[in-house]
Short mmCIF file of C-alpha atoms in Angstrom, two decimals:
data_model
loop_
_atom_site.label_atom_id
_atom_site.label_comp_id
_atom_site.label_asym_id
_atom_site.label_seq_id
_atom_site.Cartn_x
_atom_site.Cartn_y
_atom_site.Cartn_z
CA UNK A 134 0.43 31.34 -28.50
CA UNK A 135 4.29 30.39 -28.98
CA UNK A 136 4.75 27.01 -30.53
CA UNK A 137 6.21 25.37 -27.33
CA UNK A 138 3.18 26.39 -25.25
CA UNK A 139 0.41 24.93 -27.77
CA UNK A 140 3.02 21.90 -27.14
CA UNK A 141 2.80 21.93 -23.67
CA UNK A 142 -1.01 22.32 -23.66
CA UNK A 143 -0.83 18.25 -25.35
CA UNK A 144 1.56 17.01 -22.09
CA UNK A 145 -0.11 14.69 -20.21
CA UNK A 146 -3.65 14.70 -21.78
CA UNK A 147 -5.84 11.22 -21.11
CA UNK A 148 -9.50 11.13 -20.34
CA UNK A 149 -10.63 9.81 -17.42
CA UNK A 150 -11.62 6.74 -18.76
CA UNK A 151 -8.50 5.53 -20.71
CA UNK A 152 -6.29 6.44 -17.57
CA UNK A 153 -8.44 4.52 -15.58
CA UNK A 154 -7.95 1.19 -17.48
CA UNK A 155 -4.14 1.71 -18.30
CA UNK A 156 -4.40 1.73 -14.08
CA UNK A 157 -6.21 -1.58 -14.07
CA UNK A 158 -3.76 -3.09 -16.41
CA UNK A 159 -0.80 -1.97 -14.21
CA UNK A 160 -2.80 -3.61 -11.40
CA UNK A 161 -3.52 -6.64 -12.68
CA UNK A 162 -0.05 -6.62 -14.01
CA UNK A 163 1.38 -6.01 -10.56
CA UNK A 164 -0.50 -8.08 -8.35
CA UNK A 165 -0.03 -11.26 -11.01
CA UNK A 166 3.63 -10.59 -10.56
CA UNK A 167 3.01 -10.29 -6.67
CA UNK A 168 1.40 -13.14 -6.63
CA UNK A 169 -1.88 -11.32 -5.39
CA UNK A 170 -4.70 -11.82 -7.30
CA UNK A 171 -6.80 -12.74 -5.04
CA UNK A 172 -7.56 -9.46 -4.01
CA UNK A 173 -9.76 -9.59 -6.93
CA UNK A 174 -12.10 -12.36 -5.26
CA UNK A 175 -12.68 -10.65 -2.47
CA UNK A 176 -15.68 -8.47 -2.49
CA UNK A 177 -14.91 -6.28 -0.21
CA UNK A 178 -11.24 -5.69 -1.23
CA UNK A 179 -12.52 -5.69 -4.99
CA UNK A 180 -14.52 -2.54 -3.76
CA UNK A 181 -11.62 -0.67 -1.73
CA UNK A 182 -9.51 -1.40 -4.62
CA UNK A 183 -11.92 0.72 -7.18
CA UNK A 184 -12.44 3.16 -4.72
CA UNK A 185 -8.88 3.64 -4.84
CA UNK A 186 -8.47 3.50 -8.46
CA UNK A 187 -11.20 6.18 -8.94
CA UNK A 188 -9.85 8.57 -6.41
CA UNK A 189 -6.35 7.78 -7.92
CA UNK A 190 -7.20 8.68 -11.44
CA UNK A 191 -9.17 11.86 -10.03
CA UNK A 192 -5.80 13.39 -8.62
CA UNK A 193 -4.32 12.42 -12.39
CA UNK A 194 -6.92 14.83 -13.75
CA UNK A 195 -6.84 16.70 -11.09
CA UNK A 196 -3.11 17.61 -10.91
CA UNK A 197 -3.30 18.36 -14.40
CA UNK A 198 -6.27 21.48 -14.04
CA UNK A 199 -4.04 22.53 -11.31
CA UNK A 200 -0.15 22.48 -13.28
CA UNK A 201 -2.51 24.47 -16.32
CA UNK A 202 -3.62 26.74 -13.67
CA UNK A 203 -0.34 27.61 -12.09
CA UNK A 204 1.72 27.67 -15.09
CA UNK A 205 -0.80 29.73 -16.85
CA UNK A 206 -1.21 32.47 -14.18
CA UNK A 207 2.38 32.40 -14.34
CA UNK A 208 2.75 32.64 -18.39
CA UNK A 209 5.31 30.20 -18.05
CA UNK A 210 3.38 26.99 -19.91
CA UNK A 211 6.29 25.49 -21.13
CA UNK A 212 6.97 21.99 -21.72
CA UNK A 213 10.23 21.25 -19.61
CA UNK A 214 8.23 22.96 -16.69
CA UNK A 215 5.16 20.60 -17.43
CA UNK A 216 7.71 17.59 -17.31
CA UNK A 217 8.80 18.08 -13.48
CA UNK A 218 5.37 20.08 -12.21
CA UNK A 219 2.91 17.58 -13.12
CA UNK A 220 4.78 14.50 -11.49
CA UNK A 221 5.40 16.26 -8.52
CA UNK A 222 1.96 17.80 -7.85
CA UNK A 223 0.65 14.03 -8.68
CA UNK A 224 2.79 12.69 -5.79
CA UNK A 225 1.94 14.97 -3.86
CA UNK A 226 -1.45 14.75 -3.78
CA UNK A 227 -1.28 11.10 -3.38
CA UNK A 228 1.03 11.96 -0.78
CA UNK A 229 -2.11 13.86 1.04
CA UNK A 230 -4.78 11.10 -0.31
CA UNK A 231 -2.54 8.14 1.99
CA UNK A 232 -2.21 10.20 4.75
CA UNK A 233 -6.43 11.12 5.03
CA UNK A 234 -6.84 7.15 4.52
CA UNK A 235 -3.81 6.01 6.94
CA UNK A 236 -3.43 8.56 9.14
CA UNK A 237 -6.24 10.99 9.40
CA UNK A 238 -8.93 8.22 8.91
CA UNK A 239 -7.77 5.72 11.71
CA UNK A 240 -7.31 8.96 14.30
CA UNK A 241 -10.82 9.20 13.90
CA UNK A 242 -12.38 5.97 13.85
CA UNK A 243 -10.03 3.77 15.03
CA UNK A 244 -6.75 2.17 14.02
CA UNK A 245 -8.18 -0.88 13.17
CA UNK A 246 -11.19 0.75 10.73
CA UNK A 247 -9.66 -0.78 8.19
CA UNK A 248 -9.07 -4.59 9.00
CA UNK A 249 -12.56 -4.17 10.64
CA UNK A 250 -14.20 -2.77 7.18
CA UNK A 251 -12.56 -5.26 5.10
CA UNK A 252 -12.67 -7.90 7.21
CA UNK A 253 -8.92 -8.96 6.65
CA UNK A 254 -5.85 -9.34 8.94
CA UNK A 255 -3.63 -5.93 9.05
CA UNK A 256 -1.11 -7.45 7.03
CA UNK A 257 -3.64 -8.49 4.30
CA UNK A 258 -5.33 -4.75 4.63
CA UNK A 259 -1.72 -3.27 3.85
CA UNK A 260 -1.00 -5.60 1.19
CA UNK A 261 -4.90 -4.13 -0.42
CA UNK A 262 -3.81 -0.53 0.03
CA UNK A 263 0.01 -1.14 -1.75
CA UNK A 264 -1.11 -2.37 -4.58
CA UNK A 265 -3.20 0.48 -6.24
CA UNK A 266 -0.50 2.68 -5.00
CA UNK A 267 2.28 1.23 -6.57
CA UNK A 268 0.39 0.67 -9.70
CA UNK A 269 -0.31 4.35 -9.95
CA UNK A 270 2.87 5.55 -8.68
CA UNK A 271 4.65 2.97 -11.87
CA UNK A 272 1.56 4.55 -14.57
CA UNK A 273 3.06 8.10 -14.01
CA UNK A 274 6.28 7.38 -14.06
CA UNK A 275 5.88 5.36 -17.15
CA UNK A 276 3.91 8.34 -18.56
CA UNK A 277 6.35 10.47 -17.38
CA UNK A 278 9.43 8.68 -19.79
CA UNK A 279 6.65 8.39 -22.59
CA UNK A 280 6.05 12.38 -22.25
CA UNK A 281 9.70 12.95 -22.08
CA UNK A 282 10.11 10.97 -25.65
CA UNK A 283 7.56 12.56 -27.02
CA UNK A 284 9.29 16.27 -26.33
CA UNK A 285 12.50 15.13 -27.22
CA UNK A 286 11.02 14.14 -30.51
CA UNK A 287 9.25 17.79 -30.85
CA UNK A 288 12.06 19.65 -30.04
CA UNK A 289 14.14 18.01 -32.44
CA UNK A 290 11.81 18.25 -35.21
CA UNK A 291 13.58 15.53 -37.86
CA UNK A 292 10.09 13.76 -38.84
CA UNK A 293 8.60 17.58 -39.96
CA UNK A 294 11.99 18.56 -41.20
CA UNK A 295 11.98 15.76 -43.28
CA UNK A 296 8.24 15.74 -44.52
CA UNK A 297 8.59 18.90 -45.71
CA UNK A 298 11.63 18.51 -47.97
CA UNK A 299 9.78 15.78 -49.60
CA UNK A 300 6.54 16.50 -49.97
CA UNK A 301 6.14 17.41 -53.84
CA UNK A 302 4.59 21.24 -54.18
CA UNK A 303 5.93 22.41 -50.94
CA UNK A 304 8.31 25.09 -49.91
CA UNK A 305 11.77 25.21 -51.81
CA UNK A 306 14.70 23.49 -49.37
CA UNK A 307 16.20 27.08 -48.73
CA UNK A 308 12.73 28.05 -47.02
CA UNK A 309 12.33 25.28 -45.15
CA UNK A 310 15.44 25.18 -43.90
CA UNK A 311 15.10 28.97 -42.77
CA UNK A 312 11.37 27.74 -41.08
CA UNK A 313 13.81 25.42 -39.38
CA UNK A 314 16.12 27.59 -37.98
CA UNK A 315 13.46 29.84 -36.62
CA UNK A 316 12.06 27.40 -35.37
CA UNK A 317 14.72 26.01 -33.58
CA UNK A 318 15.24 30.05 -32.10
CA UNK A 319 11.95 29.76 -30.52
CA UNK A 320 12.91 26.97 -29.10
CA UNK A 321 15.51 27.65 -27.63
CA UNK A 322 14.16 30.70 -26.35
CA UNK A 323 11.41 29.67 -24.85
CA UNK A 324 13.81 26.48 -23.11
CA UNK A 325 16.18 29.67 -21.56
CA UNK A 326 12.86 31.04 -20.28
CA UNK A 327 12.04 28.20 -18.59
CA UNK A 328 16.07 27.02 -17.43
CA UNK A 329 15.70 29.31 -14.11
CA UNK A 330 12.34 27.54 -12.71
CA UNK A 331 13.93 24.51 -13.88
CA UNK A 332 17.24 25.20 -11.87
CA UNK A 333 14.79 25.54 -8.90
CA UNK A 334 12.90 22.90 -9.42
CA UNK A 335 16.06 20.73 -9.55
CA UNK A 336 17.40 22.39 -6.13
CA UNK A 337 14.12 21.90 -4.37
CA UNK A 338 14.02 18.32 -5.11
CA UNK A 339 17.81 18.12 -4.27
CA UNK A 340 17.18 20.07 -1.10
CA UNK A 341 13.90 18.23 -0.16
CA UNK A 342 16.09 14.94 -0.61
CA UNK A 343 18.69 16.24 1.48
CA UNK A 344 16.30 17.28 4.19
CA UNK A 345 14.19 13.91 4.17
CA UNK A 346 17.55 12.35 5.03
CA UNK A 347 18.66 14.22 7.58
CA UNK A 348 15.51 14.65 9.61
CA UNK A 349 15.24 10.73 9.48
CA UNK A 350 19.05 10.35 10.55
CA UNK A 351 18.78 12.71 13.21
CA UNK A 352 15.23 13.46 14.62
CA UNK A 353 13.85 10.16 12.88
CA UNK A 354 16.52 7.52 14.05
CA UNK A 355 13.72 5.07 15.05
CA UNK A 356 12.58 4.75 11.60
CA UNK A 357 15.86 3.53 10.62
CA UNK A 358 15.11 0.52 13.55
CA UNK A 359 11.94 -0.18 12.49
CA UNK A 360 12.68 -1.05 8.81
CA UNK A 361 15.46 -2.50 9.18
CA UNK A 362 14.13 -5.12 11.22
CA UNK A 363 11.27 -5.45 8.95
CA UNK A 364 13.82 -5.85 5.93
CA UNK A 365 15.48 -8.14 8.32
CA UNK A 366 12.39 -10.17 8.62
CA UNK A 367 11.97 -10.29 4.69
CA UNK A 368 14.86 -12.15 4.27
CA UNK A 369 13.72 -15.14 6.38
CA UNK A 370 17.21 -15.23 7.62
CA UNK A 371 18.64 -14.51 11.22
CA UNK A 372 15.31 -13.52 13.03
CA UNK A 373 16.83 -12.96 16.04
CA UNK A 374 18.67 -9.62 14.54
CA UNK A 375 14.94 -8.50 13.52
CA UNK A 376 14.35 -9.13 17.23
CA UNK A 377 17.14 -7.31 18.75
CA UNK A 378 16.58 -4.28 16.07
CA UNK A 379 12.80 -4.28 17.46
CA UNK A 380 13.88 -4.33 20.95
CA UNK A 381 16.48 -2.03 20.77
CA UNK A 382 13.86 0.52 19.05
CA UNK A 383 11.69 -0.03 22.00
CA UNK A 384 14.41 0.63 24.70
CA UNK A 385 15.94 3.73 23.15
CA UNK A 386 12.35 5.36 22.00
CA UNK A 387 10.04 4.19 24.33
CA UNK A 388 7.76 6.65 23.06
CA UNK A 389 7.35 5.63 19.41
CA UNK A 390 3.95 5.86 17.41
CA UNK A 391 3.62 2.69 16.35
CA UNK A 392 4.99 1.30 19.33
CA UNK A 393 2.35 -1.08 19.55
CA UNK A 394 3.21 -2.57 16.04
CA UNK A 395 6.59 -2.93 17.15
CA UNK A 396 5.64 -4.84 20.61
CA UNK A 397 3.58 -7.31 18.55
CA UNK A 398 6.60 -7.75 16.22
CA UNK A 399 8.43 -8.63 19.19
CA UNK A 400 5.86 -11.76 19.77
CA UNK A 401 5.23 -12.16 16.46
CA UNK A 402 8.52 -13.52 15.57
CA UNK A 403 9.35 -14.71 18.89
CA UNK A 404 6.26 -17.67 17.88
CA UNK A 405 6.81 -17.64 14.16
CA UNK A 406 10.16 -17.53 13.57
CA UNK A 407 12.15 -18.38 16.77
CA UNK A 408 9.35 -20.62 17.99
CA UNK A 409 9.85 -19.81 21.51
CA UNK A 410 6.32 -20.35 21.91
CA UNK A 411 5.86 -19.77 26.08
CA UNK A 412 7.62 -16.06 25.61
CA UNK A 413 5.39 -15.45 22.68
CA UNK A 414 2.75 -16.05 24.67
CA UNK A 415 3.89 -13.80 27.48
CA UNK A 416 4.81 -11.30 25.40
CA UNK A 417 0.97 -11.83 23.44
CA UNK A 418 -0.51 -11.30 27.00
CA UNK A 419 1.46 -8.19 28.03
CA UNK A 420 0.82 -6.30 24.89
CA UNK A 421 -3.30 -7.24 25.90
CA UNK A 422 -2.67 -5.74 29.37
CA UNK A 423 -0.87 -2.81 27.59
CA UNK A 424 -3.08 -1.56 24.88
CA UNK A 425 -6.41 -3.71 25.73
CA UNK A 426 -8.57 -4.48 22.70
CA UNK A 427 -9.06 -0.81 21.50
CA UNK A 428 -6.18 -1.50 19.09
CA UNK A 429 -5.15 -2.66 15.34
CA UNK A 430 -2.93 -5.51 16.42
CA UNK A 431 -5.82 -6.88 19.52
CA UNK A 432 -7.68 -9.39 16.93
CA UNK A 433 -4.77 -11.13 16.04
CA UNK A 434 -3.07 -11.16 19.35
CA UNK A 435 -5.98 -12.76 21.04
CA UNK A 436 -6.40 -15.86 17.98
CA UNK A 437 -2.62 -16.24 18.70
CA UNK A 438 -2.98 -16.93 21.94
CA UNK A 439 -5.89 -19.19 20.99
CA UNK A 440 -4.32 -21.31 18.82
CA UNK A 441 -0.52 -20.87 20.77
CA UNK A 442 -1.86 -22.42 24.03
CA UNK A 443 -3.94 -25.18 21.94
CA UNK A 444 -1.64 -26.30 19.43
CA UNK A 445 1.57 -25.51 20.78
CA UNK A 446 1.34 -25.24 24.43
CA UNK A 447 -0.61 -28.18 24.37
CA UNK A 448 -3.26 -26.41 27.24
CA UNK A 449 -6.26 -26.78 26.01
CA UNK A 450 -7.87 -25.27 29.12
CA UNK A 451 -5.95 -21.78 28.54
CA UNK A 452 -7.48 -22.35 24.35
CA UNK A 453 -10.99 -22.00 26.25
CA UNK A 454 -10.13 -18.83 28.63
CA UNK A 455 -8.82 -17.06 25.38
CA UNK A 456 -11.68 -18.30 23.17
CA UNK A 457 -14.16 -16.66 25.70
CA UNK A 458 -12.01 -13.17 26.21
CA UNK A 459 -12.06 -13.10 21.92
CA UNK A 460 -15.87 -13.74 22.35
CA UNK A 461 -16.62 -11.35 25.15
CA UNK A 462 -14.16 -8.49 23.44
CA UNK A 463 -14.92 -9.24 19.53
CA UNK A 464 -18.01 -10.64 18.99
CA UNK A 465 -17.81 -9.91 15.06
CA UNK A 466 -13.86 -10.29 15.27
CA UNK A 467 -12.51 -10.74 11.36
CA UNK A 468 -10.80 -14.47 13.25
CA UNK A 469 -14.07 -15.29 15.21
CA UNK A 470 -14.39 -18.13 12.68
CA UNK A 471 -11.24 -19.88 13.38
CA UNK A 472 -11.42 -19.01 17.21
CA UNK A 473 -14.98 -21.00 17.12
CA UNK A 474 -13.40 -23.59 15.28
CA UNK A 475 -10.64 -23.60 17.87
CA UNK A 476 -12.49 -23.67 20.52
CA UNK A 477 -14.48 -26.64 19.46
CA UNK A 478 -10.89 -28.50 19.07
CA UNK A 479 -10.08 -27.56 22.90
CA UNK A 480 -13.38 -29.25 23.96
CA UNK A 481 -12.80 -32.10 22.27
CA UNK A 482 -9.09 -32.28 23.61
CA UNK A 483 -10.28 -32.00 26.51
CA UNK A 484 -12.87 -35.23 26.17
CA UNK A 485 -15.88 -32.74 26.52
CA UNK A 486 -17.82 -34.18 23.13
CA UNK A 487 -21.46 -32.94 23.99
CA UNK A 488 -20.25 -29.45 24.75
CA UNK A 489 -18.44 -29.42 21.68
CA UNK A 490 -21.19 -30.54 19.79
CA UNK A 491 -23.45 -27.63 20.76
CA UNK A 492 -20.24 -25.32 20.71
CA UNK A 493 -20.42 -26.69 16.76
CA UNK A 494 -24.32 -26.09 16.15
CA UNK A 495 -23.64 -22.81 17.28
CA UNK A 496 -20.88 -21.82 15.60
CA UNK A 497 -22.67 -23.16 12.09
CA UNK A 498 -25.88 -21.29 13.18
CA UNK A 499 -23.41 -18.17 13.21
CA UNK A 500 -20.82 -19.22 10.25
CA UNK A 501 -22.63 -21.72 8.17
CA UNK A 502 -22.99 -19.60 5.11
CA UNK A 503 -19.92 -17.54 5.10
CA UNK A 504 -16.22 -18.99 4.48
CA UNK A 505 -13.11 -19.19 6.47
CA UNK A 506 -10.03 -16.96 4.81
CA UNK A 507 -7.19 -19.03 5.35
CA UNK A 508 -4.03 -17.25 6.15
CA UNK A 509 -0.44 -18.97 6.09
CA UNK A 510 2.59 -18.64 8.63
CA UNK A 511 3.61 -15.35 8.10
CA UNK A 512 -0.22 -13.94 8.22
CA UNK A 513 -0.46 -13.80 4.30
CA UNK A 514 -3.70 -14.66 2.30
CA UNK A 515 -3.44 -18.45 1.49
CA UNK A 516 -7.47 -19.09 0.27
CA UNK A 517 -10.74 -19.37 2.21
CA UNK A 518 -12.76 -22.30 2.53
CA UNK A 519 -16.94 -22.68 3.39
CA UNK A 520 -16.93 -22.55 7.23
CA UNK A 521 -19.15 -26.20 6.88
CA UNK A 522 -16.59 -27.50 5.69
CA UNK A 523 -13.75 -26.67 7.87
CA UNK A 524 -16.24 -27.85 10.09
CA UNK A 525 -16.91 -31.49 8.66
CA UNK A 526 -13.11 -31.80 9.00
CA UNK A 527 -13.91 -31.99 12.94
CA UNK A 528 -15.32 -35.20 12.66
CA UNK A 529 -18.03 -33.98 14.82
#
């Protein structure tokens, strides 16, 4: 075994174990930055989140069995190859390991398994599922730089060059400079060997680039649409560009997948952001009549038009028709706390106190020992709250 092989046999070498907490410290590290601890607190999200560590620091090991195996069939273990291959097959089996959770996952069961499991709005749920990405994506790229360091520092050789010379009984200086030399040969050698798969590598990633941005340019254009509203919408400047990139996407590519995200975009920041509250709720109603309740976006839309028609359409008649169409279609809805709350509010808007009492005994028989998640204006986690008191706050 050549020098630069046994080397490449020590690349990217942790036990499971050790990766697995360097991951959690990247986590925590991330989400304090984010602001997002709280995912932490909640035990469901606390559960998806080591699920997703676990699997995560499987494909680590993983793609490491699998670079040793294709490398060594090859006979070309070498550690520039190890530097590129292992990255690569990391990402993209994480790559596969999103798209069974996003995409082959919600095919099957549903595309709102997720918000339903976890019992958090979509934009919470996506917010659970970036975190231990990101965190793993920044641990191998750190380990990546660290590996890279660690090679250049090998390959150079100063800190054995140096030992040598000094160390009192060794080899005379001529000899040791001659190990040196050879050495250095081997090196060399072995780096030639590898310098064609490396000049591949480098195209394929070039190419792949290349590719990615044409097919999105050209057979992808929608893409394009959608994020930049969404970027647009992140800047909490000019929503109505957002709204005319959304619209636009729906005109020109009527057929989109995620159509249905887009169309509640469309409402969603026609109430939020341009608070043009009676076409938000038109637009809330024909996205129901559009994709009916068998959809990701459904929960939310019907609280919206809850608490729309009672706190800002000032109806508290329409409140009750949308509190009973959330009962009737989502009986263990993640909102159905705050639409039983609401609904208590419309009867007592609408001077109907003894209904609203037993509206309240009912809801605490249902909700008294779980809490409320508060979520802010733009549909992020703000806290939770007992659901009896939420309900004191009534004055009931």
């Amino acid at each position: 075994m050549s020098e630069s092989e046994a080397f490449a046999k020590t690349q990217f070498r942790l036990s499971g174990h050790l990766f697995f907490i360097v991951f959690g410290i990247m986590f925590i590290a991330i989400e304090t930055l984010l602001g997002q601890l709280f995912y932490l607190t909640l035990e469901r999200g606390i559960l998806l989140i080591l699920g997703l560590g676990i699997a995560l620091t499987a494909i680590a090991l993983f793609a490491r069995r699998l670079v040793d195996a294709v490398l060594g069939r090859c006979g070309m273990m070498m550690p520039t190859i190890v530097l590129w291959m292992y990255p690569l097959a990391t990402l993209a089996l994480t790559w596969l390991l999103s798209w069974v959770l996003l995409k082959v996952v919600p095919d099957i069961a549903g595309r709102g398994c997720w918000t339903g499991l976890l019992r958090l709005n979509a934009k919470t749920v996506t917010g659970a599922f970036n975190g231990p990405f990101l965190s793993f994506f920044l641990v191998i790229l750190a380990w990546t730089l660290v590996e890279a360091w660690r090679y250049l520092r090998w390959s150079i050789g100063w800190a054995d060059f140096v030992t040598q010379l000094s160390a009192e009984g060794g080899l005379p200086p001529v000899e040791v400079m001659a190990q040196r030399r050879e050495r250095q040969r081997e090196i060399e050698a072995d780096r030639e060997k590898a310098r064609h798969w490396n000049r591949w590598a480098t195209l394929a990633v070039f190419a792949g680039m290349i590719g990615a941005f044409v097919w999105i340019t050209f057979f992808r254009p929608e893409l394009i649409l959608y994020y930049r509203g969404m970027a647009q919408l992140r800047t909490f400047q000019k929503p109505e560009a957002a709204l005319a990139a959304f619209e636009q996407l729906i005109r020109k590519y009527p057929d989109y997948r995620y159509a249905d995200s887009v169309k509640y975009y469309i409402a969603w920041v026609e109430e939020r952001r341009l608070n043009r509250f009676a076409d938000a709720a038109r637009s809330y109603e024909v996205y129901l009549r559009e994709y009916g309740s068998d959809n990701v976006w459904a929960d939310d839309v019907l609280a919206n038009l809850v608490r729309l028609s009672l706190d800002k359409l000032n109806d508290p008649a329409a409140a009750l028709r949308w509190t009973a169409e959330y009962r009737r279609t989502f009986p263990e809805g993640i909102m159905a706390p705050h639409v039983a709350l609401y609904e208590i509010r419309a009867l007592m808007a609408l001077g109907r106190t003894d209904e609203a009492r037993t509206a309240l005994a009912a809801a605490r028989s249902r909700f008294g020992a779980t809490d409320v998640i508060i979520y802010d204006s733009e549909d992020d986690y703000a806290g939770r709250i007992p659901f009896e008191a939420a309900a004191a706050a009534l004055g009931l």
